[in-house]
């Protein structure tokens, strides 16, 4: 990484710059080893200014996770907005998820650091990301499956999220697996069961 030259910019833009740099440092070094001094230097600001924006290193990490969660939700919602069937909605949503992992590797890395953050607010934020995706999938399913069987719909959504999370981690070991290939693998298994409930 290279040190960014400090320049005047709007607060919101500066905040985004800080988050982007911190995301890279947290990913490269891990949360525990990451230094606010290094992040401040790379952004080109003083450490007190970094604390003024985020109050603590954990506050900065939480901001990174929340931004990643928002970006993932936006990508998934945009991808599924024009779905024409249950199968199409699932396929579009899965592809958006796997493309997010490919294109936003550092953001994904933060979202899967859960075991190192157990018992912290950051772990709660990561679980909230999982809940966000589960709720989104359940909402999509409710438009294509039996709306009265809400428990089964929620259980199915949990299964989809859990399975895709593990598949995404597996994909990290095989960079030759493209987002479309991962989507195909997931659809082969998931849609076999879900298709029986499609209306």
PDB file of C-alpha atoms in Angstrom:
ATOM      1  CA  UNK A   1       0.000   0.000   0.000  1.00  0.00           C
ATOM      2  CA  UNK A   2       1.123   3.585  -0.600  1.00  0.00           C
ATOM      3  CA  UNK A   3       0.479   6.591   1.559  1.00  0.00           C
ATOM      4  CA  UNK A   4      -2.300   8.807   0.232  1.00  0.00           C
ATOM      5  CA  UNK A   5      -1.560  12.543   0.040  1.00  0.00           C
ATOM      6  CA  UNK A   6      -3.914  14.441   2.300  1.00  0.00           C
ATOM      7  CA  UNK A   7      -6.167  16.954   0.636  1.00  0.00           C
ATOM      8  CA  UNK A   8      -9.306  18.819   1.574  1.00  0.00           C
ATOM      9  CA  UNK A   9     -12.450  16.924   0.757  1.00  0.00           C
ATOM     10  CA  UNK A  10     -16.050  16.716   2.010  1.00  0.00           C
ATOM     11  CA  UNK A  11     -16.527  14.776   5.252  1.00  0.00           C
ATOM     12  CA  UNK A  12     -18.556  12.003   3.618  1.00  0.00           C
ATOM     13  CA  UNK A  13     -15.907  11.504   0.945  1.00  0.00           C
ATOM     14  CA  UNK A  14     -13.133  11.466   3.550  1.00  0.00           C
ATOM     15  CA  UNK A  15     -15.077   8.914   5.579  1.00  0.00           C
ATOM     16  CA  UNK A  16     -15.413   6.649   2.557  1.00  0.00           C
ATOM     17  CA  UNK A  17     -11.684   6.962   1.915  1.00  0.00           C
ATOM     18  CA  UNK A  18     -10.934   5.960   5.511  1.00  0.00           C
ATOM     19  CA  UNK A  19     -13.249   2.959   5.299  1.00  0.00           C
ATOM     20  CA  UNK A  20     -11.728   1.814   1.996  1.00  0.00           C
ATOM     21  CA  UNK A  21      -8.189   1.966   3.379  1.00  0.00           C
ATOM     22  CA  UNK A  22      -9.184   0.324   6.662  1.00  0.00           C
ATOM     23  CA  UNK A  23     -10.930  -2.484   4.802  1.00  0.00           C
ATOM     24  CA  UNK A  24      -7.674  -3.292   3.060  1.00  0.00           C
ATOM     25  CA  UNK A  25      -5.600  -3.146   6.244  1.00  0.00           C
ATOM     26  CA  UNK A  26      -8.057  -5.277   8.241  1.00  0.00           C
ATOM     27  CA  UNK A  27      -8.083  -7.837   5.444  1.00  0.00           C
ATOM     28  CA  UNK A  28      -4.303  -7.918   5.034  1.00  0.00           C
ATOM     29  CA  UNK A  29      -3.312  -7.947   8.704  1.00  0.00           C
ATOM     30  CA  UNK A  30      -6.401  -9.165  10.546  1.00  0.00           C
ATOM     31  CA  UNK A  31      -8.323  -7.026  13.009  1.00  0.00           C
ATOM     32  CA  UNK A  32      -6.075  -7.641  16.027  1.00  0.00           C
ATOM     33  CA  UNK A  33      -2.846  -6.780  14.213  1.00  0.00           C
ATOM     34  CA  UNK A  34      -4.265  -3.806  12.309  1.00  0.00           C
ATOM     35  CA  UNK A  35      -2.968  -0.456  13.509  1.00  0.00           C
ATOM     36  CA  UNK A  36      -4.855   2.817  13.580  1.00  0.00           C
ATOM     37  CA  UNK A  37      -1.483   4.522  13.094  1.00  0.00           C
ATOM     38  CA  UNK A  38      -0.967   2.662   9.821  1.00  0.00           C
ATOM     39  CA  UNK A  39      -4.499   3.333   8.613  1.00  0.00           C
ATOM     40  CA  UNK A  40      -4.192   7.045   9.393  1.00  0.00           C
ATOM     41  CA  UNK A  41      -0.845   7.218   7.597  1.00  0.00           C
ATOM     42  CA  UNK A  42      -2.172   5.449   4.520  1.00  0.00           C
ATOM     43  CA  UNK A  43      -5.209   7.739   4.381  1.00  0.00           C
ATOM     44  CA  UNK A  44      -3.012  10.779   4.916  1.00  0.00           C
ATOM     45  CA  UNK A  45      -4.723  12.053   8.072  1.00  0.00           C
ATOM     46  CA  UNK A  46      -3.803  12.263  11.728  1.00  0.00           C
ATOM     47  CA  UNK A  47      -4.753   9.443  14.073  1.00  0.00           C
ATOM     48  CA  UNK A  48      -6.888  11.847  16.176  1.00  0.00           C
ATOM     49  CA  UNK A  49      -8.919  12.634  13.035  1.00  0.00           C
ATOM     50  CA  UNK A  50      -9.488   8.916  12.479  1.00  0.00           C
ATOM     51  CA  UNK A  51     -10.768   8.657  16.054  1.00  0.00           C
ATOM     52  CA  UNK A  52     -12.906  11.752  15.550  1.00  0.00           C
ATOM     53  CA  UNK A  53     -14.725   9.970  12.735  1.00  0.00           C
ATOM     54  CA  UNK A  54     -15.039   6.461  14.218  1.00  0.00           C
ATOM     55  CA  UNK A  55     -14.165   6.797  17.957  1.00  0.00           C
ATOM     56  CA  UNK A  56     -12.203   3.527  18.077  1.00  0.00           C
ATOM     57  CA  UNK A  57     -10.660   0.784  15.964  1.00  0.00           C
ATOM     58  CA  UNK A  58     -13.743  -1.317  16.582  1.00  0.00           C
ATOM     59  CA  UNK A  59     -15.931   1.569  15.447  1.00  0.00           C
ATOM     60  CA  UNK A  60     -13.964   1.703  12.206  1.00  0.00           C
ATOM     61  CA  UNK A  61     -14.357  -2.052  11.731  1.00  0.00           C
ATOM     62  CA  UNK A  62     -18.108  -1.781  12.335  1.00  0.00           C
ATOM     63  CA  UNK A  63     -18.325   0.953   9.691  1.00  0.00           C
ATOM     64  CA  UNK A  64     -16.499  -1.312   7.216  1.00  0.00           C
ATOM     65  CA  UNK A  65     -18.836  -4.235   7.913  1.00  0.00           C
ATOM     66  CA  UNK A  66     -21.967  -2.103   7.666  1.00  0.00           C
ATOM     67  CA  UNK A  67     -20.853  -0.675   4.341  1.00  0.00           C
ATOM     68  CA  UNK A  68     -20.126  -4.158   3.010  1.00  0.00           C
ATOM     69  CA  UNK A  69     -23.544  -5.337   4.167  1.00  0.00           C
ATOM     70  CA  UNK A  70     -25.234  -2.421   2.445  1.00  0.00           C
ATOM     71  CA  UNK A  71     -23.343  -3.065  -0.792  1.00  0.00           C
ATOM     72  CA  UNK A  72     -24.241  -6.759  -0.733  1.00  0.00           C
ATOM     73  CA  UNK A  73     -27.913  -5.993  -0.167  1.00  0.00           C
ATOM     74  CA  UNK A  74     -27.954  -3.450  -2.991  1.00  0.00           C
ATOM     75  CA  UNK A  75     -26.272  -5.884  -5.383  1.00  0.00           C
ATOM     76  CA  UNK A  76     -28.708  -8.669  -4.510  1.00  0.00           C
ATOM     77  CA  UNK A  77     -31.813  -6.487  -4.723  1.00  0.00           C
ATOM     78  CA  UNK A  78     -30.798  -5.016  -8.064  1.00  0.00           C
ATOM     79  CA  UNK A  79     -30.061  -8.451  -9.482  1.00  0.00           C
ATOM     80  CA  UNK A  80     -33.407  -9.942  -8.472  1.00  0.00           C
ATOM     81  CA  UNK A  81     -35.614  -6.923  -9.242  1.00  0.00           C
ATOM     82  CA  UNK A  82     -36.551  -8.182 -12.718  1.00  0.00           C
ATOM     83  CA  UNK A  83     -36.831 -11.880 -11.918  1.00  0.00           C
ATOM     84  CA  UNK A  84     -39.666 -13.589 -13.784  1.00  0.00           C
ATOM     85  CA  UNK A  85     -39.921 -16.793 -11.745  1.00  0.00           C
ATOM     86  CA  UNK A  86     -38.756 -18.438  -8.524  1.00  0.00           C
ATOM     87  CA  UNK A  87     -35.920 -20.174 -10.344  1.00  0.00           C
ATOM     88  CA  UNK A  88     -34.865 -16.964 -12.079  1.00  0.00           C
ATOM     89  CA  UNK A  89     -34.931 -15.042  -8.775  1.00  0.00           C
ATOM     90  CA  UNK A  90     -32.778 -17.628  -7.028  1.00  0.00           C
ATOM     91  CA  UNK A  91     -30.309 -17.836  -9.897  1.00  0.00           C
ATOM     92  CA  UNK A  92     -29.973 -14.058 -10.175  1.00  0.00           C
ATOM     93  CA  UNK A  93     -29.543 -13.699  -6.416  1.00  0.00           C
ATOM     94  CA  UNK A  94     -26.884 -16.400  -6.216  1.00  0.00           C
ATOM     95  CA  UNK A  95     -24.943 -14.965  -9.138  1.00  0.00           C
ATOM     96  CA  UNK A  96     -25.010 -11.507  -7.534  1.00  0.00           C
ATOM     97  CA  UNK A  97     -23.659 -12.994  -4.307  1.00  0.00           C
ATOM     98  CA  UNK A  98     -20.795 -14.855  -5.968  1.00  0.00           C
ATOM     99  CA  UNK A  99     -19.946 -11.856  -8.147  1.00  0.00           C
ATOM    100  CA  UNK A 100     -19.849  -9.686  -5.020  1.00  0.00           C
ATOM    101  CA  UNK A 101     -17.320 -12.072  -3.498  1.00  0.00           C
ATOM    102  CA  UNK A 102     -15.187 -11.965  -6.638  1.00  0.00           C
ATOM    103  CA  UNK A 103     -15.366  -8.190  -7.109  1.00  0.00           C
ATOM    104  CA  UNK A 104     -15.311  -7.156  -3.441  1.00  0.00           C
ATOM    105  CA  UNK A 105     -12.855  -9.647  -2.017  1.00  0.00           C
ATOM    106  CA  UNK A 106     -11.770  -7.426   0.862  1.00  0.00           C
ATOM    107  CA  UNK A 107     -15.365  -6.741   1.893  1.00  0.00           C
ATOM    108  CA  UNK A 108     -16.138 -10.452   1.785  1.00  0.00           C
ATOM    109  CA  UNK A 109     -13.058 -11.194   3.866  1.00  0.00           C
ATOM    110  CA  UNK A 110     -14.358  -8.899   6.604  1.00  0.00           C
ATOM    111  CA  UNK A 111     -17.773 -10.535   6.544  1.00  0.00           C
ATOM    112  CA  UNK A 112     -16.298 -13.979   7.131  1.00  0.00           C
ATOM    113  CA  UNK A 113     -13.917 -13.133   9.984  1.00  0.00           C
ATOM    114  CA  UNK A 114     -16.593 -14.119  12.476  1.00  0.00           C
ATOM    115  CA  UNK A 115     -14.617 -16.648  14.535  1.00  0.00           C
ATOM    116  CA  UNK A 116     -11.924 -14.073  15.362  1.00  0.00           C
ATOM    117  CA  UNK A 117     -14.589 -11.628  16.537  1.00  0.00           C
ATOM    118  CA  UNK A 118     -16.864 -13.841  18.659  1.00  0.00           C
ATOM    119  CA  UNK A 119     -18.440 -11.960  21.538  1.00  0.00           C
ATOM    120  CA  UNK A 120     -17.856  -8.523  20.007  1.00  0.00           C
ATOM    121  CA  UNK A 121     -20.239  -6.034  18.375  1.00  0.00           C
ATOM    122  CA  UNK A 122     -18.509  -6.842  15.070  1.00  0.00           C
ATOM    123  CA  UNK A 123     -19.688 -10.454  15.321  1.00  0.00           C
ATOM    124  CA  UNK A 124     -23.222  -9.165  15.845  1.00  0.00           C
ATOM    125  CA  UNK A 125     -22.884  -7.021  12.726  1.00  0.00           C
ATOM    126  CA  UNK A 126     -21.734 -10.027  10.711  1.00  0.00           C
ATOM    127  CA  UNK A 127     -24.706 -12.046  11.951  1.00  0.00           C
ATOM    128  CA  UNK A 128     -26.932  -9.121  10.982  1.00  0.00           C
ATOM    129  CA  UNK A 129     -25.529  -9.386   7.454  1.00  0.00           C
ATOM    130  CA  UNK A 130     -26.491 -13.047   7.411  1.00  0.00           C
ATOM    131  CA  UNK A 131     -29.963 -12.160   8.709  1.00  0.00           C
ATOM    132  CA  UNK A 132     -30.296  -9.476   6.054  1.00  0.00           C
ATOM    133  CA  UNK A 133     -29.635 -11.982   3.270  1.00  0.00           C
ATOM    134  CA  UNK A 134     -31.914 -14.580   4.846  1.00  0.00           C
ATOM    135  CA  UNK A 135     -34.768 -12.073   5.122  1.00  0.00           C
ATOM    136  CA  UNK A 136     -34.218 -10.948   1.548  1.00  0.00           C
ATOM    137  CA  UNK A 137     -34.311 -14.516   0.227  1.00  0.00           C
ATOM    138  CA  UNK A 138     -37.371 -15.353   2.337  1.00  0.00           C
ATOM    139  CA  UNK A 139     -39.104 -12.275   0.935  1.00  0.00           C
ATOM    140  CA  UNK A 140     -38.284 -13.334  -2.626  1.00  0.00           C
ATOM    141  CA  UNK A 141     -39.510 -16.864  -1.947  1.00  0.00           C
ATOM    142  CA  UNK A 142     -42.779 -15.659  -0.452  1.00  0.00           C
ATOM    143  CA  UNK A 143     -43.742 -14.302  -3.835  1.00  0.00           C
ATOM    144  CA  UNK A 144     -43.230 -17.660  -5.537  1.00  0.00           C
ATOM    145  CA  UNK A 145     -43.966 -20.278  -2.862  1.00  0.00           C
ATOM    146  CA  UNK A 146     -46.813 -21.110  -0.502  1.00  0.00           C
ATOM    147  CA  UNK A 147     -47.146 -17.866   1.467  1.00  0.00           C
ATOM    148  CA  UNK A 148     -48.914 -19.618   4.352  1.00  0.00           C
ATOM    149  CA  UNK A 149     -45.983 -21.917   5.158  1.00  0.00           C
ATOM    150  CA  UNK A 150     -43.788 -19.165   6.583  1.00  0.00           C
ATOM    151  CA  UNK A 151     -41.703 -21.454   8.778  1.00  0.00           C
ATOM    152  CA  UNK A 152     -40.704 -23.634   5.830  1.00  0.00           C
ATOM    153  CA  UNK A 153     -39.916 -20.530   3.769  1.00  0.00           C
ATOM    154  CA  UNK A 154     -37.685 -19.121   6.510  1.00  0.00           C
ATOM    155  CA  UNK A 155     -35.975 -22.486   6.998  1.00  0.00           C
ATOM    156  CA  UNK A 156     -35.311 -22.713   3.269  1.00  0.00           C
ATOM    157  CA  UNK A 157     -33.834 -19.207   3.231  1.00  0.00           C
ATOM    158  CA  UNK A 158     -31.527 -20.086   6.140  1.00  0.00           C
ATOM    159  CA  UNK A 159     -30.400 -23.183   4.263  1.00  0.00           C
ATOM    160  CA  UNK A 160     -29.669 -21.212   1.089  1.00  0.00           C
ATOM    161  CA  UNK A 161     -27.594 -18.618   2.958  1.00  0.00           C
ATOM    162  CA  UNK A 162     -25.661 -21.208   4.954  1.00  0.00           C
ATOM    163  CA  UNK A 163     -24.950 -23.390   1.942  1.00  0.00           C
ATOM    164  CA  UNK A 164     -23.809 -20.473  -0.213  1.00  0.00           C
ATOM    165  CA  UNK A 165     -21.593 -19.118   2.539  1.00  0.00           C
ATOM    166  CA  UNK A 166     -19.770 -22.432   2.776  1.00  0.00           C
ATOM    167  CA  UNK A 167     -19.577 -22.731  -1.008  1.00  0.00           C
ATOM    168  CA  UNK A 168     -18.075 -19.238  -1.193  1.00  0.00           C
ATOM    169  CA  UNK A 169     -15.389 -20.208   1.321  1.00  0.00           C
ATOM    170  CA  UNK A 170     -14.679 -23.354  -0.702  1.00  0.00           C
ATOM    171  CA  UNK A 171     -14.369 -21.236  -3.869  1.00  0.00           C
ATOM    172  CA  UNK A 172     -11.482 -19.336  -2.289  1.00  0.00           C
ATOM    173  CA  UNK A 173      -9.393 -22.508  -2.620  1.00  0.00           C
ATOM    174  CA  UNK A 174     -10.261 -22.857  -6.308  1.00  0.00           C
ATOM    175  CA  UNK A 175      -9.880 -19.500  -8.086  1.00  0.00           C
ATOM    176  CA  UNK A 176     -10.744 -21.171 -11.379  1.00  0.00           C
ATOM    177  CA  UNK A 177     -14.354 -21.504 -10.162  1.00  0.00           C
ATOM    178  CA  UNK A 178     -16.148 -18.484 -11.646  1.00  0.00           C
ATOM    179  CA  UNK A 179     -19.280 -16.880 -10.157  1.00  0.00           C
ATOM    180  CA  UNK A 180     -21.362 -18.525 -12.878  1.00  0.00           C
ATOM    181  CA  UNK A 181     -19.867 -21.939 -12.104  1.00  0.00           C
ATOM    182  CA  UNK A 182     -20.540 -21.472  -8.386  1.00  0.00           C
ATOM    183  CA  UNK A 183     -24.106 -20.421  -9.167  1.00  0.00           C
ATOM    184  CA  UNK A 184     -24.584 -23.513 -11.318  1.00  0.00           C
ATOM    185  CA  UNK A 185     -23.251 -25.786  -8.555  1.00  0.00           C
ATOM    186  CA  UNK A 186     -25.565 -24.188  -6.015  1.00  0.00           C
ATOM    187  CA  UNK A 187     -28.615 -24.302  -8.285  1.00  0.00           C
ATOM    188  CA  UNK A 188     -28.044 -28.004  -9.020  1.00  0.00           C
ATOM    189  CA  UNK A 189     -28.607 -28.810  -5.356  1.00  0.00           C
ATOM    190  CA  UNK A 190     -30.842 -26.030  -4.054  1.00  0.00           C
ATOM    191  CA  UNK A 191     -33.359 -25.809  -6.874  1.00  0.00           C
ATOM    192  CA  UNK A 192     -33.956 -29.570  -6.891  1.00  0.00           C
ATOM    193  CA  UNK A 193     -35.734 -29.286  -3.554  1.00  0.00           C
ATOM    194  CA  UNK A 194     -37.157 -25.793  -3.885  1.00  0.00           C
ATOM    195  CA  UNK A 195     -38.703 -26.397  -7.307  1.00  0.00           C
ATOM    196  CA  UNK A 196     -41.225 -28.766  -5.733  1.00  0.00           C
ATOM    197  CA  UNK A 197     -42.746 -25.835  -3.854  1.00  0.00           C
ATOM    198  CA  UNK A 198     -42.749 -23.260  -6.649  1.00  0.00           C
ATOM    199  CA  UNK A 199     -46.157 -21.952  -7.683  1.00  0.00           C
TER     200      UNK A 199
END
